[in-house]
Amino acid sequence: MYANSTAAMSELVFYVNGKKIVEKNPSPTTLLADVLRYKLKLTGTKVSCGEGGCGSCTVMVSWFDRSTSKILHYSVNACIVPICLLHGLAVTTVEAVGSTKTRLHELQERLVSGHGIQCGFCTPGMVMSMYALLRSNPVPTELQIEHALKGNLCRCTGYRPILDAFRSFSKDSGCPMGDRCCRNKDKKNSSDVVENCNENKNESDMGKQELIFPSELQLSDVYDQQTLEFKSDEVTWLRPVCLKDLLLLKKQHPEALLAAGGTNVAFYLRNASREKPLVIIATTHITELRSFEENEDGFLVGAMTSMTLLENKLMSLIDKHSETKTRLYHSLLDALCLFGSPQIRNRATIGGSLATASRLADVNVLLLAAGSHVKIASTDGEREVKIHDFFTGKSTTCLKPNEVITDVLLPFSTQDEYCGFYKQSPRKDLTLADVNAGLLMEFEAKNSSTVKNAFFAFGGLSSMLAVAKKSSSFVIGRKLDGSLLNELMLSLANELDQFVSGDDAKSFKVAVAQGFMFKFFLKISHQRFPKLEFLRLFKEEERYLLSSQADLQQKHSGVQVYDIITNQSETDSVGQPVPHRYAKQCATGEAVFIDDILPSQGELYLTLVTSTKASAKILKIDPSKALAMKGVVGFLDHTSIISSNKTGLYLDEEIFATEKVDFVGQTIGAVVAESHEIARKAARAVVIEYEELQPITTIEDAISHNSFHSWPGDMGAINYGNVSKAFGSCDHVIEGELKVGSQEHFYMETNSVRVVPKGEDGEMDIYCGAQFATGIQMVVASALNVPCNRIVVHTKRMGGAFGGKEFRSYLVTLPSALAAHRFNRPVRCSLERRQDMQITGYRRPYLAKFKVGFNNDGKVLALSLDMYSNDGFHPEISPIFMAQSLFYSDNCYAIPNIHVRGHLCKTNLPPTTAMRGAGVPQGVLICEYWMTKVADFLKKPQHKIREINMYRGGDVTFISVPIEDSMTRCFDEVLKQSNYEQALVNIENFNQQSAFLKKGIAVTPVKFSPGLPPSWCMAGAIVNVYLDGSVLLYHGGVESGQGLHTKMIQIASRVFDLSIDKIHISETSTGVIPNSVTTGGSSGTDLNGGAVLDACNQLMARLKPIKDSNPNGKWEDWVKTANEQKINLSASGYYSHAYKEDFDWKTGKGRPYSYYTYGSAVTQVEIDCLSGSYVILKVDIVMDVGKSLNPAIDVGQIEGAFVMGTGLYALEEHLFGANGHLETSGAGKYHIPTISSIPLEMNVSLLKDCGNPQAVYSSKGIGEPPLLLSNSVFFAIENAVIAARRQAGLSPDFAFNSPATTKQIQSACGLGPQHLLKSLVT
């Protein structure tokens, strides 16, 4: 098989955290994350998306580069790295960085103290990305830090505190020692100044703790020289170490896949269904493919060169050569900056990118335009082809089956040659392009304006890279001027139109491509003819249009303003910015999530078998192929049910489908096996035969088919005042519609459960990440036909939830419990990301139809509103959430006459569920939308119309809830804080001068009532004091990153006047706190805090006589004495909300809420009218949180909620196809905000002098209200679009729905070529 006679090794050797790992005959299908988590029990490395798209699994890989004699460190995604690629390498996981048992690493310490941790599931990945950067570059710049984190997603924090914590390592930042900085040594009172503190903190001190690279790997190249061969039943893995052997192997296995960086191999290993064994040849150690050579034509790069190494090489060449010679390299850096993520770039290779022939690959389209050459080799010899001939069709190349790419020539540019790379994508990072372009023009001679050559290549327009041959030829021989640009735009439109035929985004893609050409044209004209002023450019748009992507990178910043209480005991932590109680455990990877629990002997793994049809009869269920697989233990379906097959809140759902399926993802069965991998593979082998029926999938379909869920009782409509009469007296009446898109929770930890049968009396322990432990207990007890007292549900923590683990977690729990009961063995189930997204529910989309009456002064007198929600096939709790939408149809405005109706559409989509805000985000956006339409109709400032209509302190809403004056105080304060009036003037001036960039500003207020339905407003707690004075606290709430446990500890610390270090919360358990309600509605602190306060007060009342008799004693003394006096040191607390009213739907009377949390936000944005991309320039937020229990946690909730809301209103498209399948499934297609998505400047202030007598220590619930404020992003974008339309002479009345995606922005701006060319100076 190999050219040399040495036998291939079948033993894999690598290091993990300094320990040598030897694997004999490893399976080629095994991924690094699986080895770390399941074999080595290093569960600090998390798996969230399973496709390298979120960064939770980030680890550091190190190797000794013998060509430079340097140890190189880089971050990788463990979830997509095949273990066989690691021979002779060293892996470092978060466990080796720092530990609570020894000491934390400095970066972990700073992340903890900087409040950069909430749920903590993403934290180990964040730590490892930063750690890898510091190992390579101990003192990076702030931009390098932000760049290193762009491959890591966080759904909780909003990123700002993470960036703040890590940027303290930057050479650009202020010293982390503050006043103790060495630069202050000449100041008075400087005795505690640290010498050379920045250097100590950033380099020396950290170096003492770093893991030493294994000497074996550094001193010997034996592992580099070994050929490898690993086999399983399905896959053969081969690793040659020289080009000759590679070519021989490719001749013997022409169908073999080549694994260079291996970023795509994992998908073949895990997901592909194969008819014959797969052969993979790893090219990682072929030195001939990692060579570099500079010659007179350009830079010859080995095909195995990683994108990161290519970046470094290009920067060196740019420093070495002139700007004219390296223009292509500058453009390549622009492309690489947007290529995947740092983790992907560290592994992906230039040869791999070319070989995939992807129509969306950023590098490919530029190399195509630049006329690169590709060197190819086989046992038949070598050949060199022009890249124009290399790509031959859809994902195809001219490579013969036995050929491999060896080198790629990156040509030098001539002084008369210009090139550019452009990309438009839904999100700036971690996203494939909608459209990208590589553009090249060459001119005749120096100073000539005549085009000699041109090549225009585009990606994303069709199934393959598109070359605009006609337009490229059209410009040759023409002079660069306005006339040429005018004709070129028309030529492009006609030519590109043919490439995108049948694409629903056709006009968008063509317009974006034209915009790319327009920018390129400007770039050339200004670089080549700086004195040729044929275009009027405002300085800001000149900066944007003529700068490269790298030049446009901007740092993020923010200010957080809140008061810290100083006149209280040192041990009283209430009101103090205490870090999250379990932040250190999260930062070190020690925090245990569900799938981190080590398996017990005989533990089984379950995978659901779900419907692939939206509406169909089940004709046959055949698990025989699955059951025949080695390691499969059994299969469950509706015939396995012990009691009733009915479940759900209204018992209208089936645990396992029987005769019919009503949506894609409906559970039909479950495979139980001895490993996750076997169970998932077997589940795919179960055969289901269907008879398909016609599904209903959209709101419009449901309306036309009269398909609605029924409302319980009299719910569904509210009449307040006399709407009909009011409309007759209004000066103006307008009507309109708005669509509000749905949203996926995208919690970082997918729904997971571990069920352990106790072996007698039907007892069972359930470990799950669920918000509603009692709900899980009840449905499992019902399914197993046992009393609730036999089922104990345990929840330690959740890796995010946001409502998605409130009512749908039973989907994984019930089948797992049935399997555990049947086989009498522990069973666990952890959903893969794509399945979790398809089946577990989402925020419901809306269609609103409104009619608003108002007077000339802007005062709204009447509102008629119909809201339609797509609730899927089962209503779950849709009536409650639509009721929320109705209750908030006024947002913050006093409307004397209101008639609002809700319609619950029944469709063949998965049931929707709770999500942060629970119906309020849709209702509030709709209200603010028609309010802006009133202002625009009257041509009056939007903030003035809002002010005119706002409630005032002392008013009562149309649902009888009193308003506090802090509502208007927040609004006034944020206008002042943001300097709104001046900002409005500045934006108007900017928009008058700028043709292609437009800015927008918007201010929106919010009121939101934390709480649950009145019958649920109760909580319990138990507080145990032990003989050493330590305190163990239990309550019914669940920690999901919102800081609930931390606040409960703070409450106890105040009552006991005790350090928080002495107070502990272990878990939430139905065996300790019975009948707990769900943790949601921003009510966790209000309810559970009241119960904790009650229990603590009881204990303090018992201790009072002892304290009075020994006032100078210590806590431990009082506890000891109390025990000696046989005083009970355990107390059970209980709290039920004093407010017990409810809303009477029949009469329209009643008060469903007790109090509101208030806030206001001002957002400023800048949009690119040519592409639709936007930047959130600045956000100012003022929130009334009462008297904050923990201002740092509250600010974190505000920032995180705002960024999540930004995703809802301006980024995240959650789309189902007509067949009911989720089209935006997985981290690669569903785009939550990244670091680049957040505001460049975000300032948060907590309103001073506020209180709330209806909650513990005058605090207020804060988890959800700030999310609503992010609708200001939507309206700021809309206002920028209006400015663009005004310039284009288009009507300001246009359809603009949520989310405000780049596609919608670009299309709504309406700036076609005819408008662009108006800017030309004739």
Short mmCIF file of N, CA, C and O in Angstrom, two decimals, residues 436-509:
data_model
loop_
_atom_site.label_atom_id
_atom_site.label_comp_id
_atom_site.label_asym_id
_atom_site.label_seq_id
_atom_site.Cartn_x
_atom_site.Cartn_y
_atom_site.Cartn_z
N ASN A 436 -21.15 36.59 -2.80
CA ASN A 436 -19.80 37.13 -2.66
C ASN A 436 -19.24 37.37 -4.05
O ASN A 436 -19.80 36.92 -5.06
N ALA A 437 -18.13 38.08 -4.10
CA ALA A 437 -17.58 38.44 -5.40
C ALA A 437 -16.08 38.62 -5.33
O ALA A 437 -15.54 39.13 -4.35
N GLY A 438 -15.42 38.16 -6.40
CA GLY A 438 -14.02 38.46 -6.64
C GLY A 438 -13.95 39.23 -7.95
O GLY A 438 -14.38 38.74 -8.99
N LEU A 439 -13.46 40.45 -7.88
CA LEU A 439 -13.49 41.35 -9.05
C LEU A 439 -12.08 41.81 -9.39
O LEU A 439 -11.30 42.14 -8.49
N LEU A 440 -11.77 41.84 -10.68
CA LEU A 440 -10.43 42.24 -11.12
C LEU A 440 -10.53 43.11 -12.37
O LEU A 440 -11.33 42.83 -13.27
N MET A 441 -9.72 44.18 -12.37
CA MET A 441 -9.57 45.01 -13.56
C MET A 441 -8.09 45.34 -13.74
O MET A 441 -7.39 45.62 -12.76
N GLU A 442 -7.67 45.35 -15.00
CA GLU A 442 -6.30 45.74 -15.33
C GLU A 442 -6.35 46.80 -16.42
O GLU A 442 -7.17 46.70 -17.34
N PHE A 443 -5.48 47.80 -16.29
CA PHE A 443 -5.49 48.92 -17.23
C PHE A 443 -4.28 48.85 -18.16
O PHE A 443 -3.29 48.15 -17.88
N GLU A 444 -4.36 49.58 -19.25
CA GLU A 444 -3.36 49.50 -20.31
C GLU A 444 -1.96 49.84 -19.82
O GLU A 444 -1.09 49.00 -19.78
N ALA A 445 -1.72 51.05 -19.48
CA ALA A 445 -0.39 51.48 -19.07
C ALA A 445 -0.54 52.46 -17.92
O ALA A 445 -1.65 52.82 -17.52
N LYS A 446 0.57 52.84 -17.36
CA LYS A 446 0.55 53.74 -16.22
C LYS A 446 -0.24 55.00 -16.55
O LYS A 446 -0.02 55.63 -17.59
N ASN A 447 -1.15 55.34 -15.65
CA ASN A 447 -2.02 56.52 -15.75
C ASN A 447 -3.08 56.40 -16.83
O ASN A 447 -3.87 57.32 -17.03
N SER A 448 -3.11 55.29 -17.53
CA SER A 448 -4.15 55.11 -18.54
C SER A 448 -5.46 54.75 -17.85
O SER A 448 -5.48 54.04 -16.84
N SER A 449 -6.57 55.21 -18.41
CA SER A 449 -7.88 54.87 -17.86
C SER A 449 -8.59 53.84 -18.72
O SER A 449 -9.77 53.55 -18.51
N THR A 450 -7.87 53.26 -19.69
CA THR A 450 -8.46 52.26 -20.57
C THR A 450 -8.27 50.87 -19.98
O THR A 450 -7.16 50.48 -19.60
N VAL A 451 -9.35 50.15 -19.92
CA VAL A 451 -9.33 48.82 -19.32
C VAL A 451 -8.70 47.83 -20.30
O VAL A 451 -9.11 47.72 -21.46
N LYS A 452 -7.69 47.09 -19.82
CA LYS A 452 -6.99 46.10 -20.63
C LYS A 452 -7.59 44.71 -20.43
O LYS A 452 -7.69 43.92 -21.38
N ASN A 453 -7.97 44.42 -19.20
CA ASN A 453 -8.49 43.09 -18.89
C ASN A 453 -9.43 43.20 -17.69
O ASN A 453 -9.28 44.10 -16.86
N ALA A 454 -10.37 42.29 -17.62
CA ALA A 454 -11.30 42.29 -16.48
C ALA A 454 -11.83 40.88 -16.28
O ALA A 454 -11.95 40.09 -17.23
N PHE A 455 -12.13 40.60 -15.04
CA PHE A 455 -12.71 39.30 -14.71
C PHE A 455 -13.60 39.49 -13.48
O PHE A 455 -13.13 39.90 -12.42
N PHE A 456 -14.88 39.17 -13.65
CA PHE A 456 -15.86 39.36 -12.57
C PHE A 456 -16.46 38.00 -12.21
O PHE A 456 -17.13 37.37 -13.03
N ALA A 457 -16.19 37.55 -10.98
CA ALA A 457 -16.71 36.26 -10.52
C ALA A 457 -17.61 36.46 -9.31
O ALA A 457 -17.32 37.29 -8.44
N PHE A 458 -18.68 35.68 -9.25
CA PHE A 458 -19.65 35.82 -8.17
C PHE A 458 -20.01 34.45 -7.60
O PHE A 458 -20.11 33.46 -8.33
N GLY A 459 -20.21 34.41 -6.31
CA GLY A 459 -20.69 33.20 -5.65
C GLY A 459 -22.05 33.43 -5.06
O GLY A 459 -22.42 34.55 -4.70
N GLY A 460 -22.83 32.37 -4.95
CA GLY A 460 -24.15 32.46 -4.33
C GLY A 460 -25.28 32.75 -5.29
O GLY A 460 -26.44 32.71 -4.89
N LEU A 461 -24.95 33.05 -6.54
CA LEU A 461 -26.01 33.38 -7.49
C LEU A 461 -26.67 32.14 -8.07
O LEU A 461 -27.84 32.16 -8.42
N SER A 462 -25.90 31.06 -8.19
CA SER A 462 -26.44 29.84 -8.78
C SER A 462 -25.77 28.65 -8.10
O SER A 462 -25.12 28.79 -7.06
N SER A 463 -25.92 27.48 -8.69
CA SER A 463 -25.39 26.27 -8.07
C SER A 463 -23.88 26.15 -8.19
O SER A 463 -23.28 25.23 -7.65
N MET A 464 -23.25 27.04 -8.93
CA MET A 464 -21.80 27.03 -9.07
C MET A 464 -21.30 28.48 -9.14
O MET A 464 -22.10 29.42 -9.23
N LEU A 465 -20.00 28.65 -9.05
CA LEU A 465 -19.44 29.99 -9.18
C LEU A 465 -19.82 30.55 -10.55
O LEU A 465 -19.72 29.87 -11.57
N ALA A 466 -20.25 31.80 -10.52
CA ALA A 466 -20.72 32.43 -11.76
C ALA A 466 -19.70 33.44 -12.25
O ALA A 466 -19.24 34.29 -11.49
N VAL A 467 -19.34 33.34 -13.52
CA VAL A 467 -18.43 34.29 -14.14
C VAL A 467 -19.24 35.15 -15.11
O VAL A 467 -19.88 34.63 -16.03
N ALA A 468 -19.19 36.46 -14.88
CA ALA A 468 -19.91 37.39 -15.76
C ALA A 468 -19.03 37.68 -16.98
O ALA A 468 -18.38 38.72 -17.07
N LYS A 469 -19.00 36.73 -17.91
CA LYS A 469 -18.10 36.83 -19.05
C LYS A 469 -18.45 38.02 -19.96
O LYS A 469 -17.56 38.73 -20.43
N LYS A 470 -19.73 38.21 -20.20
CA LYS A 470 -20.13 39.29 -21.09
C LYS A 470 -19.75 40.65 -20.49
O LYS A 470 -19.22 41.51 -21.19
N SER A 471 -20.03 40.81 -19.21
CA SER A 471 -19.72 42.08 -18.58
C SER A 471 -18.22 42.28 -18.46
O SER A 471 -17.72 43.41 -18.57
N SER A 472 -17.49 41.19 -18.22
CA SER A 472 -16.04 41.29 -18.16
C SER A 472 -15.48 41.73 -19.50
O SER A 472 -14.58 42.59 -19.57
N SER A 473 -16.00 41.16 -20.58
CA SER A 473 -15.53 41.53 -21.92
C SER A 473 -15.99 42.93 -22.29
O SER A 473 -15.28 43.66 -23.01
N PHE A 474 -17.14 43.31 -21.80
CA PHE A 474 -17.75 44.59 -22.17
C PHE A 474 -16.87 45.78 -21.80
O PHE A 474 -16.79 46.77 -22.53
N VAL A 475 -16.16 45.68 -20.68
CA VAL A 475 -15.40 46.85 -20.21
C VAL A 475 -14.03 46.94 -20.87
O VAL A 475 -13.38 48.00 -20.79
N ILE A 476 -13.57 45.87 -21.48
CA ILE A 476 -12.23 45.87 -22.08
C ILE A 476 -12.19 46.86 -23.24
O ILE A 476 -13.06 46.85 -24.13
N GLY A 477 -11.19 47.71 -23.21
CA GLY A 477 -11.03 48.74 -24.23
C GLY A 477 -11.80 50.01 -23.94
O GLY A 477 -11.67 51.00 -24.67
N ARG A 478 -12.58 50.01 -22.87
CA ARG A 478 -13.35 51.20 -22.49
C ARG A 478 -12.59 52.02 -21.46
O ARG A 478 -11.77 51.50 -20.70
N LYS A 479 -12.90 53.30 -21.42
CA LYS A 479 -12.29 54.18 -20.42
C LYS A 479 -13.11 54.18 -19.14
O LYS A 479 -14.35 54.07 -19.18
N LEU A 480 -12.42 54.28 -18.04
CA LEU A 480 -13.08 54.28 -16.73
C LEU A 480 -13.72 55.64 -16.51
O LEU A 480 -13.04 56.64 -16.27
N ASP A 481 -15.04 55.69 -16.62
CA ASP A 481 -15.75 56.93 -16.36
C ASP A 481 -17.19 56.61 -15.99
O ASP A 481 -17.60 55.44 -15.94
N GLY A 482 -17.96 57.66 -15.76
CA GLY A 482 -19.34 57.46 -15.36
C GLY A 482 -20.17 56.76 -16.40
O GLY A 482 -21.06 55.96 -16.09
N SER A 483 -19.89 57.00 -17.64
CA SER A 483 -20.65 56.35 -18.71
C SER A 483 -20.42 54.85 -18.70
O SER A 483 -21.37 54.07 -18.87
N LEU A 484 -19.16 54.44 -18.47
CA LEU A 484 -18.88 53.02 -18.41
C LEU A 484 -19.61 52.37 -17.25
O LEU A 484 -20.18 51.28 -17.39
N LEU A 485 -19.58 53.01 -16.10
CA LEU A 485 -20.26 52.45 -14.94
C LEU A 485 -21.75 52.30 -15.20
O LEU A 485 -22.36 51.28 -14.85
N ASN A 486 -22.32 53.29 -15.84
CA ASN A 486 -23.75 53.26 -16.15
C ASN A 486 -24.08 52.04 -17.02
O ASN A 486 -24.99 51.26 -16.72
N GLU A 487 -23.33 51.86 -18.07
CA GLU A 487 -23.59 50.75 -18.98
C GLU A 487 -23.24 49.41 -18.36
O GLU A 487 -23.89 48.40 -18.62
N LEU A 488 -22.18 49.40 -17.52
CA LEU A 488 -21.78 48.15 -16.87
C LEU A 488 -22.87 47.66 -15.92
O LEU A 488 -23.12 46.45 -15.84
N MET A 489 -23.51 48.57 -15.22
CA MET A 489 -24.59 48.18 -14.32
C MET A 489 -25.72 47.49 -15.08
O MET A 489 -26.26 46.48 -14.63
N LEU A 490 -26.07 48.04 -16.22
CA LEU A 490 -27.14 47.44 -17.03
C LEU A 490 -26.71 46.08 -17.56
O LEU A 490 -27.49 45.12 -17.59
N SER A 491 -25.45 46.01 -17.99
CA SER A 491 -24.93 44.74 -18.51
C SER A 491 -24.95 43.67 -17.42
O SER A 491 -25.36 42.53 -17.67
N LEU A 492 -24.51 44.03 -16.22
CA LEU A 492 -24.50 43.08 -15.11
C LEU A 492 -25.91 42.60 -14.79
O LEU A 492 -26.14 41.42 -14.55
N ALA A 493 -26.84 43.53 -14.74
CA ALA A 493 -28.21 43.16 -14.40
C ALA A 493 -28.76 42.12 -15.37
O ALA A 493 -29.38 41.13 -14.96
N ASN A 494 -28.52 42.34 -16.66
CA ASN A 494 -29.02 41.40 -17.65
C ASN A 494 -28.32 40.05 -17.57
O ASN A 494 -28.96 39.00 -17.68
N GLU A 495 -27.02 40.08 -17.34
CA GLU A 495 -26.26 38.83 -17.34
C GLU A 495 -26.50 38.02 -16.06
O GLU A 495 -26.71 36.81 -16.12
N LEU A 496 -26.47 38.69 -14.92
CA LEU A 496 -26.63 37.97 -13.65
C LEU A 496 -28.04 37.47 -13.46
O LEU A 496 -28.28 36.50 -12.74
N ASP A 497 -28.98 38.15 -14.08
CA ASP A 497 -30.37 37.73 -13.97
C ASP A 497 -30.56 36.29 -14.45
O ASP A 497 -31.38 35.55 -13.93
N GLN A 498 -29.76 35.89 -15.41
CA GLN A 498 -29.87 34.53 -15.93
C GLN A 498 -29.34 33.49 -14.95
O GLN A 498 -29.81 32.36 -14.90
N PHE A 499 -28.37 33.89 -14.13
CA PHE A 499 -27.79 32.95 -13.17
C PHE A 499 -28.76 32.63 -12.02
O PHE A 499 -28.74 31.54 -11.48
N VAL A 500 -29.57 33.60 -11.65
CA VAL A 500 -30.39 33.44 -10.44
C VAL A 500 -31.85 33.18 -10.78
O VAL A 500 -32.73 33.41 -9.97
N SER A 501 -32.13 32.70 -11.95
CA SER A 501 -33.51 32.42 -12.31
C SER A 501 -34.09 31.38 -11.37
O SER A 501 -33.45 30.38 -11.05
N GLY A 502 -35.30 31.61 -10.91
CA GLY A 502 -35.97 30.69 -10.00
C GLY A 502 -35.66 30.92 -8.55
O GLY A 502 -36.26 30.29 -7.68
N ASP A 503 -34.73 31.79 -8.25
CA ASP A 503 -34.38 32.08 -6.86
C ASP A 503 -35.34 33.13 -6.32
O ASP A 503 -35.53 34.19 -6.93
N ASP A 504 -35.94 32.87 -5.14
CA ASP A 504 -36.90 33.82 -4.58
C ASP A 504 -36.21 35.10 -4.12
O ASP A 504 -36.87 36.10 -3.84
N ALA A 505 -34.88 35.07 -4.00
CA ALA A 505 -34.13 36.27 -3.61
C ALA A 505 -33.42 36.86 -4.82
O ALA A 505 -32.38 37.51 -4.69
N LYS A 506 -33.97 36.65 -5.98
CA LYS A 506 -33.33 37.02 -7.24
C LYS A 506 -32.98 38.51 -7.29
O LYS A 506 -31.81 38.87 -7.52
N SER A 507 -33.94 39.36 -7.08
CA SER A 507 -33.69 40.79 -7.20
C SER A 507 -32.69 41.26 -6.16
O SER A 507 -31.84 42.13 -6.42
N PHE A 508 -32.76 40.67 -4.97
CA PHE A 508 -31.81 41.02 -3.91
C PHE A 508 -30.39 40.66 -4.32
O PHE A 508 -29.47 41.47 -4.20
N LYS A 509 -30.20 39.47 -4.81
CA LYS A 509 -28.85 39.02 -5.15
C LYS A 509 -28.26 39.82 -6.30
O LYS A 509 -27.08 40.17 -6.28
#
